[in-house]
């Protein structure tokens, strides 16, 4: 890997460690980049493409490990998906209810979205038997949040601890429609049940306590499903049985990946970055609101829409000075949380460079993500000198400490790996991020992009 003059970035021989050494003279990030395709939209495009009749063309698919897991699972059930070696992918759909019984265990890898959404599809395929699993992280994540409502619909699912943990076995059934009041705002729960509802005669409704990301709703409508949304009550109803027709899906850049550069641009002195083609679906833009509260200098340019999703170019400039910290503390809680849930690790990094105490609450969900993101980011940032205190449902971060490079660990969580890399840009000396290869789950080119942006 080339070593630019301003910073040395090394992936160690084991390909597991990312080593970042900040020069004593400092560095800036400058340039125009694109981030890879949105992970949530990529999963859904592959799944709906597989379930639709006819061909679906996906432009801008994320070629990360997670969508690859989705593609493999649906290929094993008969969908014809072109090779994921370019972001232009074609899916020959097999038709709703027509998935084949796979001859082996379906492996969702590290991907909660793959496993939870797929369970709704499998449970509603009468006469087929499926077994599903994932990596050690996914096998420890709660599945009862989808298994319980699916069982209310008549699903037959078995597994450890009352089928709350993968591996799971599913005997597909004709399900009955329900109105499910979800205790959590979760797009995975909502989408799982809507997908089960596609094959179920009658109206399946999901009501959630706050609005979670609505990519499933937008894409299901585009594929021809009969779907109604009531924003007042945060309810969605799908009427089955549905018929889906192949579409062209244009996947915008992932705002969750752009968030790393937004925070880097806001905290690394002298930075000026443009991130083109970023999806700004309002159910995902909590990170922009949080950074605005913190005083970051971010502007949105060239608003347009593609395949039902809003897109902009984001421009971020460092706004600090020698006498002033670049950001100010804020409070992140309530309905804002589901709209920035995946960005909390990188917002914790931003908070380390904000004047005052940033408080993050109502985010207990973070404890059951790819890692316990509250404990992991708090511990790893503590190691670098940040004053973070864990709360049961969030954390408190006191900004303003000087960060020192040291050994930190991603705990195989992609978003933790990248958050720590951004923190390292403002830490003195050398930071070694162990198990940083996890970034490939959602951002395979993260290190190369970082290298391209660093200037001395
Ligand atoms: C996702 C929903 C969110 C998010 C995850 C992707 C999706 O999870 O954290 O990264 O694509 O539906 P929850 O539904 O568990 O909140």
GROMACS .gro file of C-alpha atoms and ligand atoms in nm:
model
  472
    1UNK     CA    1   0.000   0.000   0.000
    2UNK     CA    2   0.150   0.342  -0.093
    3UNK     CA    3   0.245   0.565   0.198
    4UNK     CA    4   0.153   0.931   0.141
    5UNK     CA    5   0.381   1.191   0.291
    6UNK     CA    6   0.133   1.332   0.539
    7UNK     CA    7   0.035   1.014   0.713
    8UNK     CA    8   0.138   0.655   0.712
    9UNK     CA    9  -0.146   0.414   0.674
   10UNK     CA   10  -0.052   0.050   0.685
   11UNK     CA   11  -0.249  -0.264   0.674
   12UNK     CA   12  -0.034  -0.512   0.862
   13UNK     CA   13   0.067  -0.847   0.719
   14UNK     CA   14  -0.221  -1.028   0.880
   15UNK     CA   15  -0.450  -0.778   0.701
   16UNK     CA   16  -0.612  -0.728   1.037
   17UNK     CA   17  -0.456  -0.409   1.171
   18UNK     CA   18  -0.481  -0.059   1.035
   19UNK     CA   19  -0.192   0.154   1.156
   20UNK     CA   20  -0.229   0.532   1.136
   21UNK     CA   21   0.058   0.762   1.227
   22UNK     CA   22  -0.021   1.130   1.235
   23UNK     CA   23   0.271   1.355   1.147
   24UNK     CA   24   0.372   1.602   1.418
   25UNK     CA   25   0.303   1.886   1.175
   26UNK     CA   26  -0.062   1.775   1.148
   27UNK     CA   27  -0.269   1.694   0.842
   28UNK     CA   28  -0.590   1.792   0.662
   29UNK     CA   29  -0.843   1.607   0.449
   30UNK     CA   30  -0.927   1.759   0.113
   31UNK     CA   31  -1.101   1.643  -0.199
   32UNK     CA   32  -1.418   1.525  -0.372
   33UNK     CA   33  -1.527   1.168  -0.324
   34UNK     CA   34  -1.818   0.930  -0.359
   35UNK     CA   35  -1.913   0.680  -0.094
   36UNK     CA   36  -2.034   0.328  -0.176
   37UNK     CA   37  -2.401   0.246  -0.224
   38UNK     CA   38  -2.645   0.251   0.064
   39UNK     CA   39  -2.635  -0.078   0.252
   40UNK     CA   40  -3.003  -0.084   0.351
   41UNK     CA   41  -3.118  -0.008  -0.004
   42UNK     CA   42  -2.873  -0.261  -0.153
   43UNK     CA   43  -3.014  -0.546   0.058
   44UNK     CA   44  -3.370  -0.455  -0.030
   45UNK     CA   45  -3.298  -0.422  -0.402
   46UNK     CA   46  -3.146  -0.772  -0.409
   47UNK     CA   47  -3.433  -0.923  -0.211
   48UNK     CA   48  -3.719  -0.756  -0.397
   49UNK     CA   49  -3.541  -0.825  -0.727
   50UNK     CA   50  -3.527  -1.194  -0.635
   51UNK     CA   51  -3.897  -1.201  -0.540
   52UNK     CA   52  -4.021  -1.002  -0.841
   53UNK     CA   53  -4.124  -1.126  -1.182
   54UNK     CA   54  -3.885  -1.024  -1.458
   55UNK     CA   55  -3.553  -0.847  -1.447
   56UNK     CA   56  -3.435  -0.594  -1.189
   57UNK     CA   57  -3.138  -0.371  -1.268
   58UNK     CA   58  -2.951  -0.231  -0.970
   59UNK     CA   59  -2.720   0.066  -1.029
   60UNK     CA   60  -2.472   0.153  -0.756
   61UNK     CA   61  -2.505  -0.162  -0.544
   62UNK     CA   62  -2.279  -0.173  -0.239
   63UNK     CA   63  -2.015  -0.440  -0.303
   64UNK     CA   64  -1.957  -0.492   0.069
   65UNK     CA   65  -1.964  -0.819   0.259
   66UNK     CA   66  -2.321  -0.771   0.385
   67UNK     CA   67  -2.498  -0.743   0.047
   68UNK     CA   68  -2.281  -1.031  -0.075
   69UNK     CA   69  -2.434  -1.242   0.203
   70UNK     CA   70  -2.782  -1.145   0.086
   71UNK     CA   71  -2.697  -1.226  -0.276
   72UNK     CA   72  -2.558  -1.569  -0.183
   73UNK     CA   73  -2.866  -1.660   0.020
   74UNK     CA   74  -3.106  -1.572  -0.261
   75UNK     CA   75  -2.889  -1.739  -0.525
   76UNK     CA   76  -2.910  -2.055  -0.314
   77UNK     CA   77  -3.290  -2.027  -0.341
   78UNK     CA   78  -3.294  -1.998  -0.719
   79UNK     CA   79  -3.259  -1.625  -0.796
   80UNK     CA   80  -3.024  -1.551  -1.084
   81UNK     CA   81  -2.803  -1.263  -0.968
   82UNK     CA   82  -2.517  -1.141  -1.187
   83UNK     CA   83  -2.167  -1.146  -1.038
   84UNK     CA   84  -2.103  -0.878  -0.776
   85UNK     CA   85  -1.783  -0.754  -0.940
   86UNK     CA   86  -1.937  -0.428  -1.064
   87UNK     CA   87  -2.191  -0.200  -0.901
   88UNK     CA   88  -2.430  -0.262  -1.192
   89UNK     CA   89  -2.609  -0.583  -1.101
   90UNK     CA   90  -2.893  -0.766  -1.272
   91UNK     CA   91  -3.136  -0.993  -1.090
   92UNK     CA   92  -3.369  -1.233  -1.272
   93UNK     CA   93  -3.655  -1.265  -1.027
   94UNK     CA   94  -3.809  -1.598  -0.946
   95UNK     CA   95  -4.156  -1.465  -0.852
   96UNK     CA   96  -4.322  -1.421  -0.514
   97UNK     CA   97  -4.369  -1.749  -0.333
   98UNK     CA   98  -4.148  -1.933  -0.579
   99UNK     CA   99  -3.818  -1.951  -0.387
  100UNK     CA  100  -3.664  -2.297  -0.400
  101UNK     CA  101  -3.582  -2.494  -0.088
  102UNK     CA  102  -3.206  -2.445  -0.043
  103UNK     CA  103  -2.992  -2.758  -0.021
  104UNK     CA  104  -2.774  -2.616   0.254
  105UNK     CA  105  -2.781  -2.372   0.546
  106UNK     CA  106  -2.836  -2.007   0.443
  107UNK     CA  107  -2.551  -1.802   0.589
  108UNK     CA  108  -2.622  -1.432   0.655
  109UNK     CA  109  -2.262  -1.371   0.768
  110UNK     CA  110  -2.243  -1.055   0.979
  111UNK     CA  111  -2.565  -0.908   0.846
  112UNK     CA  112  -2.863  -0.857   1.075
  113UNK     CA  113  -3.063  -0.704   0.790
  114UNK     CA  114  -3.011  -1.013   0.572
  115UNK     CA  115  -3.119  -1.252   0.845
  116UNK     CA  116  -3.412  -1.059   0.990
  117UNK     CA  117  -3.566  -0.951   0.659
  118UNK     CA  118  -3.513  -1.294   0.506
  119UNK     CA  119  -3.693  -1.462   0.797
  120UNK     CA  120  -4.017  -1.288   0.695
  121UNK     CA  121  -3.977  -1.415   0.341
  122UNK     CA  122  -3.889  -1.773   0.441
  123UNK     CA  123  -4.162  -1.806   0.705
  124UNK     CA  124  -4.425  -1.722   0.440
  125UNK     CA  125  -4.308  -1.977   0.181
  126UNK     CA  126  -4.540  -2.276   0.241
  127UNK     CA  127  -4.398  -2.624   0.204
  128UNK     CA  128  -4.029  -2.531   0.214
  129UNK     CA  129  -3.785  -2.592   0.497
  130UNK     CA  130  -3.496  -2.354   0.562
  131UNK     CA  131  -3.207  -2.334   0.803
  132UNK     CA  132  -3.034  -2.000   0.859
  133UNK     CA  133  -2.727  -1.890   1.049
  134UNK     CA  134  -2.463  -1.618   1.066
  135UNK     CA  135  -2.119  -1.540   1.209
  136UNK     CA  136  -2.049  -1.540   1.583
  137UNK     CA  137  -2.165  -1.179   1.621
  138UNK     CA  138  -2.495  -1.242   1.441
  139UNK     CA  139  -2.551  -1.568   1.632
  140UNK     CA  140  -2.551  -1.366   1.954
  141UNK     CA  141  -2.797  -1.097   1.836
  142UNK     CA  142  -3.165  -1.110   1.936
  143UNK     CA  143  -3.399  -1.268   1.682
  144UNK     CA  144  -3.709  -1.282   1.907
  145UNK     CA  145  -3.801  -0.932   1.789
  146UNK     CA  146  -3.892  -1.085   1.452
  147UNK     CA  147  -3.959  -1.446   1.555
  148UNK     CA  148  -4.233  -1.350   1.805
  149UNK     CA  149  -4.450  -1.145   1.565
  150UNK     CA  150  -4.390  -1.398   1.288
  151UNK     CA  151  -4.514  -1.670   1.524
  152UNK     CA  152  -4.825  -1.457   1.588
  153UNK     CA  153  -4.879  -1.480   1.212
  154UNK     CA  154  -4.852  -1.859   1.239
  155UNK     CA  155  -4.486  -1.904   1.150
  156UNK     CA  156  -4.302  -2.218   1.258
  157UNK     CA  157  -3.950  -2.134   1.367
  158UNK     CA  158  -3.714  -2.328   1.594
  159UNK     CA  159  -3.382  -2.241   1.754
  160UNK     CA  160  -3.185  -2.197   2.074
  161UNK     CA  161  -3.344  -2.006   2.366
  162UNK     CA  162  -3.701  -2.012   2.233
  163UNK     CA  163  -3.572  -1.938   1.883
  164UNK     CA  164  -3.428  -1.607   1.996
  165UNK     CA  165  -3.083  -1.693   1.860
  166UNK     CA  166  -2.958  -1.822   1.526
  167UNK     CA  167  -2.907  -2.084   1.392
  168UNK     CA  168  -3.278  -2.108   1.324
  169UNK     CA  169  -3.491  -2.358   1.136
  170UNK     CA  170  -3.801  -2.239   0.952
  171UNK     CA  171  -4.089  -2.446   0.813
  172UNK     CA  172  -4.264  -2.215   0.565
  173UNK     CA  173  -4.640  -2.172   0.612
  174UNK     CA  174  -4.941  -1.984   0.481
  175UNK     CA  175  -4.951  -1.707   0.739
  176UNK     CA  176  -5.238  -1.498   0.872
  177UNK     CA  177  -5.227  -1.116   0.876
  178UNK     CA  178  -5.181  -0.928   1.205
  179UNK     CA  179  -5.156  -0.570   1.329
  180UNK     CA  180  -4.826  -0.565   1.515
  181UNK     CA  181  -4.738  -0.285   1.759
  182UNK     CA  182  -4.362  -0.304   1.773
  183UNK     CA  183  -4.207  -0.202   2.106
  184UNK     CA  184  -3.899  -0.071   1.921
  185UNK     CA  185  -3.852   0.157   1.620
  186UNK     CA  186  -3.675  -0.094   1.399
  187UNK     CA  187  -3.675  -0.101   1.021
  188UNK     CA  188  -3.562  -0.461   1.031
  189UNK     CA  189  -3.867  -0.567   1.233
  190UNK     CA  190  -4.101  -0.356   1.019
  191UNK     CA  191  -3.951  -0.482   0.693
  192UNK     CA  192  -3.951  -0.846   0.803
  193UNK     CA  193  -4.325  -0.831   0.871
  194UNK     CA  194  -4.406  -0.636   0.554
  195UNK     CA  195  -4.217  -0.896   0.351
  196UNK     CA  196  -4.409  -1.175   0.529
  197UNK     CA  197  -4.728  -0.979   0.454
  198UNK     CA  198  -4.658  -0.984   0.079
  199UNK     CA  199  -4.744  -1.353   0.067
  200UNK     CA  200  -5.023  -1.336   0.325
  201UNK     CA  201  -5.386  -1.292   0.230
  202UNK     CA  202  -5.527  -0.972   0.389
  203UNK     CA  203  -5.379  -0.667   0.559
  204UNK     CA  204  -5.060  -0.688   0.761
  205UNK     CA  205  -4.994  -0.369   0.961
  206UNK     CA  206  -4.690  -0.265   1.160
  207UNK     CA  207  -4.704   0.031   1.401
  208UNK     CA  208  -4.381   0.153   1.555
  209UNK     CA  209  -4.315   0.398   1.841
  210UNK     CA  210  -4.112   0.632   1.615
  211UNK     CA  211  -4.045   0.632   1.246
  212UNK     CA  212  -3.756   0.407   1.139
  213UNK     CA  213  -3.595   0.414   0.793
  214UNK     CA  214  -3.859   0.372   0.523
  215UNK     CA  215  -3.659   0.228   0.231
  216UNK     CA  216  -3.873  -0.089   0.228
  217UNK     CA  217  -4.192   0.112   0.194
  218UNK     CA  218  -4.056   0.322  -0.092
  219UNK     CA  219  -3.916   0.025  -0.279
  220UNK     CA  220  -4.214  -0.205  -0.224
  221UNK     CA  221  -4.442   0.061  -0.372
  222UNK     CA  222  -4.209   0.099  -0.672
  223UNK     CA  223  -4.218  -0.280  -0.727
  224UNK     CA  224  -4.600  -0.268  -0.731
  225UNK     CA  225  -4.703  -0.379  -0.381
  226UNK     CA  226  -5.029  -0.244  -0.235
  227UNK     CA  227  -4.892  -0.046   0.056
  228UNK     CA  228  -5.027   0.241   0.265
  229UNK     CA  229  -4.835   0.454   0.512
  230UNK     CA  230  -4.987   0.657   0.798
  231UNK     CA  231  -4.717   0.897   0.918
  232UNK     CA  232  -4.934   1.027   1.206
  233UNK     CA  233  -4.937   0.688   1.375
  234UNK     CA  234  -4.610   0.553   1.228
  235UNK     CA  235  -4.805   0.265   1.071
  236UNK     CA  236  -4.758   0.078   0.745
  237UNK     CA  237  -5.003  -0.169   0.593
  238UNK     CA  238  -4.936  -0.412   0.312
  239UNK     CA  239  -5.219  -0.601   0.145
  240UNK     CA  240  -5.140  -0.949   0.021
  241UNK     CA  241  -5.102  -1.151  -0.177
  242UNK     CA  242  -4.889  -0.911  -0.379
  243UNK     CA  243  -4.728  -0.934  -0.719
  244UNK     CA  244  -4.394  -0.764  -0.764
  245UNK     CA  245  -4.255  -0.654  -1.096
  246UNK     CA  246  -3.883  -0.611  -1.168
  247UNK     CA  247  -3.759  -0.250  -1.163
  248UNK     CA  248  -3.453  -0.034  -1.209
  249UNK     CA  249  -3.319   0.062  -0.867
  250UNK     CA  250  -3.065   0.344  -0.838
  251UNK     CA  251  -2.881   0.312  -0.508
  252UNK     CA  252  -2.759   0.644  -0.363
  253UNK     CA  253  -2.437   0.676  -0.166
  254UNK     CA  254  -2.474   0.563   0.195
  255UNK     CA  255  -2.515   0.852   0.441
  256UNK     CA  256  -2.389   0.615   0.712
  257UNK     CA  257  -2.058   0.589   0.522
  258UNK     CA  258  -2.056   0.961   0.439
  259UNK     CA  259  -2.086   1.027   0.815
  260UNK     CA  260  -1.721   0.926   0.868
  261UNK     CA  261  -1.605   1.196   0.626
  262UNK     CA  262  -1.851   1.453   0.760
  263UNK     CA  263  -1.707   1.411   1.107
  264UNK     CA  264  -1.349   1.393   0.977
  265UNK     CA  265  -1.402   1.715   0.782
  266UNK     CA  266  -1.556   1.882   1.086
  267UNK     CA  267  -1.280   1.788   1.335
  268UNK     CA  268  -0.953   1.768   1.138
  269UNK     CA  269  -0.806   2.121   1.109
  270UNK     CA  270  -0.799   2.271   0.761
  271UNK     CA  271  -1.026   2.010   0.604
  272UNK     CA  272  -1.257   2.077   0.310
  273UNK     CA  273  -1.443   1.781   0.163
  274UNK     CA  274  -1.723   1.723  -0.083
  275UNK     CA  275  -1.906   1.391  -0.072
  276UNK     CA  276  -2.110   1.349  -0.388
  277UNK     CA  277  -2.430   1.157  -0.444
  278UNK     CA  278  -2.536   1.091  -0.084
  279UNK     CA  279  -2.886   0.962  -0.003
  280UNK     CA  280  -3.072   1.205   0.226
  281UNK     CA  281  -3.393   1.017   0.293
  282UNK     CA  282  -3.538   1.210   0.592
  283UNK     CA  283  -3.554   0.889   0.797
  284UNK     CA  284  -3.172   0.874   0.775
  285UNK     CA  285  -3.058   1.236   0.813
  286UNK     CA  286  -3.039   1.252   1.193
  287UNK     CA  287  -2.660   1.271   1.163
  288UNK     CA  288  -2.687   1.596   0.965
  289UNK     CA  289  -2.916   1.742   1.232
  290UNK     CA  290  -2.685   1.633   1.514
  291UNK     CA  291  -2.379   1.781   1.341
  292UNK     CA  292  -2.572   2.101   1.273
  293UNK     CA  293  -2.659   2.123   1.646
  294UNK     CA  294  -2.287   2.081   1.712
  295UNK     CA  295  -2.210   2.374   1.484
  296UNK     CA  296  -2.045   2.182   1.198
  297UNK     CA  297  -2.014   2.369   0.868
  298UNK     CA  298  -2.203   2.136   0.631
  299UNK     CA  299  -2.396   2.243   0.324
  300UNK     CA  300  -2.619   2.042   0.091
  301UNK     CA  301  -2.583   2.102  -0.283
  302UNK     CA  302  -2.747   1.979  -0.606
  303UNK     CA  303  -3.065   1.825  -0.461
  304UNK     CA  304  -3.217   1.564  -0.694
  305UNK     CA  305  -3.415   1.240  -0.674
  306UNK     CA  306  -3.345   0.897  -0.819
  307UNK     CA  307  -3.574   0.595  -0.800
  308UNK     CA  308  -3.777   0.748  -0.517
  309UNK     CA  309  -3.485   0.848  -0.292
  310UNK     CA  310  -3.354   1.206  -0.242
  311UNK     CA  311  -2.984   1.269  -0.314
  312UNK     CA  312  -2.745   1.563  -0.254
  313UNK     CA  313  -2.375   1.646  -0.255
  314UNK     CA  314  -2.251   1.727   0.095
  315UNK     CA  315  -1.979   1.985   0.155
  316UNK     CA  316  -1.805   1.998   0.492
  317UNK     CA  317  -1.542   2.245   0.610
  318UNK     CA  318  -1.346   2.257   0.934
  319UNK     CA  319  -1.495   2.538   1.141
  320UNK     CA  320  -1.259   2.558   1.439
  321UNK     CA  321  -0.979   2.807   1.505
  322UNK     CA  322  -0.673   2.824   1.728
  323UNK     CA  323  -0.885   2.972   2.007
  324UNK     CA  324  -1.200   2.767   1.953
  325UNK     CA  325  -1.285   2.398   1.942
  326UNK     CA  326  -1.444   2.296   1.611
  327UNK     CA  327  -1.774   2.177   1.760
  328UNK     CA  328  -1.999   2.227   2.060
  329UNK     CA  329  -2.167   1.959   2.269
  330UNK     CA  330  -2.528   1.855   2.209
  331UNK     CA  331  -2.794   1.615   2.339
  332UNK     CA  332  -2.902   1.325   2.119
  333UNK     CA  333  -3.217   1.146   2.239
  334UNK     CA  334  -3.578   1.059   2.161
  335UNK     CA  335  -3.714   1.029   1.807
  336UNK     CA  336  -3.384   1.152   1.664
  337UNK     CA  337  -3.211   0.829   1.770
  338UNK     CA  338  -3.366   0.588   1.515
  339UNK     CA  339  -3.271   0.842   1.244
  340UNK     CA  340  -2.900   0.826   1.332
  341UNK     CA  341  -2.867   0.495   1.514
  342UNK     CA  342  -2.575   0.367   1.300
  343UNK     CA  343  -2.390   0.699   1.323
  344UNK     CA  344  -2.362   0.711   1.703
  345UNK     CA  345  -2.007   0.566   1.717
  346UNK     CA  346  -1.875   0.836   1.481
  347UNK     CA  347  -2.082   1.104   1.658
  348UNK     CA  348  -1.910   0.996   1.981
  349UNK     CA  349  -1.580   1.077   1.805
  350UNK     CA  350  -1.720   1.417   1.703
  351UNK     CA  351  -1.822   1.478   2.066
  352UNK     CA  352  -1.460   1.431   2.177
  353UNK     CA  353  -1.383   1.752   1.983
  354UNK     CA  354  -1.687   1.945   2.104
  355UNK     CA  355  -1.688   2.204   2.381
  356UNK     CA  356  -1.890   2.073   2.676
  357UNK     CA  357  -2.056   1.741   2.758
  358UNK     CA  358  -2.244   1.557   2.486
  359UNK     CA  359  -2.521   1.330   2.617
  360UNK     CA  360  -2.656   1.040   2.410
  361UNK     CA  361  -2.964   0.863   2.550
  362UNK     CA  362  -3.252   0.637   2.440
  363UNK     CA  363  -3.001   0.435   2.237
  364UNK     CA  364  -3.001   0.101   2.425
  365UNK     CA  365  -3.043  -0.066   2.083
  366UNK     CA  366  -2.674   0.002   2.030
  367UNK     CA  367  -2.596  -0.275   2.275
  368UNK     CA  368  -2.730  -0.538   2.033
  369UNK     CA  369  -2.569  -0.420   1.709
  370UNK     CA  370  -2.269  -0.589   1.543
  371UNK     CA  371  -2.102  -0.533   1.882
  372UNK     CA  372  -2.218  -0.368   2.205
  373UNK     CA  373  -2.147  -0.030   2.050
  374UNK     CA  374  -2.194   0.163   2.375
  375UNK     CA  375  -1.937  -0.042   2.565
  376UNK     CA  376  -1.697  -0.084   2.274
  377UNK     CA  377  -1.676   0.279   2.154
  378UNK     CA  378  -1.663   0.406   2.515
  379UNK     CA  379  -1.376   0.168   2.604
  380UNK     CA  380  -1.178   0.225   2.288
  381UNK     CA  381  -1.211   0.605   2.299
  382UNK     CA  382  -1.118   0.594   2.670
  383UNK     CA  383  -0.799   0.416   2.571
  384UNK     CA  384  -0.716   0.710   2.343
  385UNK     CA  385  -0.775   0.959   2.626
  386UNK     CA  386  -1.136   1.063   2.565
  387UNK     CA  387  -1.351   1.105   2.877
  388UNK     CA  388  -1.654   0.887   2.801
  389UNK     CA  389  -1.892   0.741   3.056
  390UNK     CA  390  -2.131   0.463   2.964
  391UNK     CA  391  -2.500   0.504   3.042
  392UNK     CA  392  -2.736   0.207   3.026
  393UNK     CA  393  -2.890   0.354   2.708
  394UNK     CA  394  -2.613   0.577   2.577
  395UNK     CA  395  -2.308   0.767   2.693
  396UNK     CA  396  -2.172   1.101   2.812
  397UNK     CA  397  -1.866   1.242   2.640
  398UNK     CA  398  -1.668   1.534   2.776
  399UNK     CA  399  -1.501   1.708   2.486
  400UNK     CA  400  -1.163   1.873   2.480
  401UNK     CA  401  -0.911   1.612   2.595
  402UNK     CA  402  -0.599   1.555   2.386
  403UNK     CA  403  -0.610   1.218   2.210
  404UNK     CA  404  -0.307   0.990   2.215
  405UNK     CA  405  -0.246   0.710   1.967
  406UNK     CA  406  -0.247   0.361   2.113
  407UNK     CA  407  -0.372   0.008   2.034
  408UNK     CA  408  -0.747  -0.012   1.993
  409UNK     CA  409  -0.977  -0.288   1.871
  410UNK     CA  410  -1.278  -0.283   1.637
  411UNK     CA  411  -1.430  -0.592   1.803
  412UNK     CA  412  -1.496  -0.692   1.438
  413UNK     CA  413  -1.754  -0.412   1.409
  414UNK     CA  414  -1.723  -0.219   1.082
  415UNK     CA  415  -1.855   0.109   1.215
  416UNK     CA  416  -1.629   0.095   1.521
  417UNK     CA  417  -1.323   0.027   1.299
  418UNK     CA  418  -1.390   0.334   1.082
  419UNK     CA  419  -1.485   0.558   1.375
  420UNK     CA  420  -1.154   0.477   1.545
  421UNK     CA  421  -0.964   0.548   1.222
  422UNK     CA  422  -1.117   0.898   1.211
  423UNK     CA  423  -1.034   0.953   1.580
  424UNK     CA  424  -0.675   0.848   1.500
  425UNK     CA  425  -0.640   1.138   1.253
  426UNK     CA  426  -0.657   1.375   1.550
  427UNK     CA  427  -0.453   1.161   1.791
  428UNK     CA  428  -0.082   1.216   1.847
  429UNK     CA  429   0.160   0.945   1.735
  430UNK     CA  430   0.054   0.602   1.615
  431UNK     CA  431  -0.285   0.437   1.652
  432UNK     CA  432  -0.316   0.068   1.570
  433UNK     CA  433  -0.671  -0.043   1.499
  434UNK     CA  434  -0.692  -0.417   1.543
  435UNK     CA  435  -0.932  -0.621   1.331
  436UNK     CA  436  -0.992  -0.317   1.106
  437UNK     CA  437  -1.070  -0.541   0.808
  438UNK     CA  438  -1.427  -0.535   0.943
  439UNK     CA  439  -1.472  -0.207   0.747
  440UNK     CA  440  -1.528  -0.422   0.434
  441UNK     CA  441  -1.875  -0.510   0.565
  442UNK     CA  442  -2.006  -0.172   0.448
  443UNK     CA  443  -1.707   0.018   0.303
  444UNK     CA  444  -1.446  -0.198   0.125
  445UNK     CA  445  -1.248   0.106  -0.005
  446UNK     CA  446  -1.241   0.299   0.320
  447UNK     CA  447  -0.862   0.293   0.364
  448UNK     CA  448  -0.788   0.378   0.000
  449UNK     CA  449  -1.030   0.671   0.016
  450UNK     CA  450  -0.872   0.795   0.338
  451UNK     CA  451  -0.528   0.782   0.175
  452UNK     CA  452  -0.654   0.979  -0.124
  453UNK     CA  453  -0.787   1.260   0.098
  454UNK     CA  454  -0.491   1.322   0.328
  455UNK     CA  455  -0.276   1.625   0.258
  456UNK     CA  456   0.005   1.765   0.468
  457LIG     C1  457  -3.129  -0.145   0.908
  457LIG     C2  458  -3.198  -0.107   1.018
  457LIG     C3  459  -3.133  -0.066   1.145
  457LIG     C4  460  -2.987  -0.034   1.123
  457LIG     C5  461  -2.919  -0.139   1.040
  457LIG     C6  462  -2.982  -0.147   0.904
  457LIG     C7  463  -3.205  -0.185   0.787
  457LIG     O1  464  -3.142  -0.171   1.238
  457LIG     O2  465  -2.922  -0.022   1.247
  457LIG     O3  466  -2.782  -0.109   1.024
  457LIG     O4  467  -3.146  -0.189   0.677
  457LIG     O5  468  -3.325  -0.210   0.800
  457LIG     P1  469  -3.272  -0.190   1.333
  457LIG     O6  470  -3.388  -0.220   1.248
  457LIG     O7  471  -3.236  -0.305   1.421
  457LIG     O8  472  -3.285  -0.062   1.409
   0.00000   0.00000   0.00000
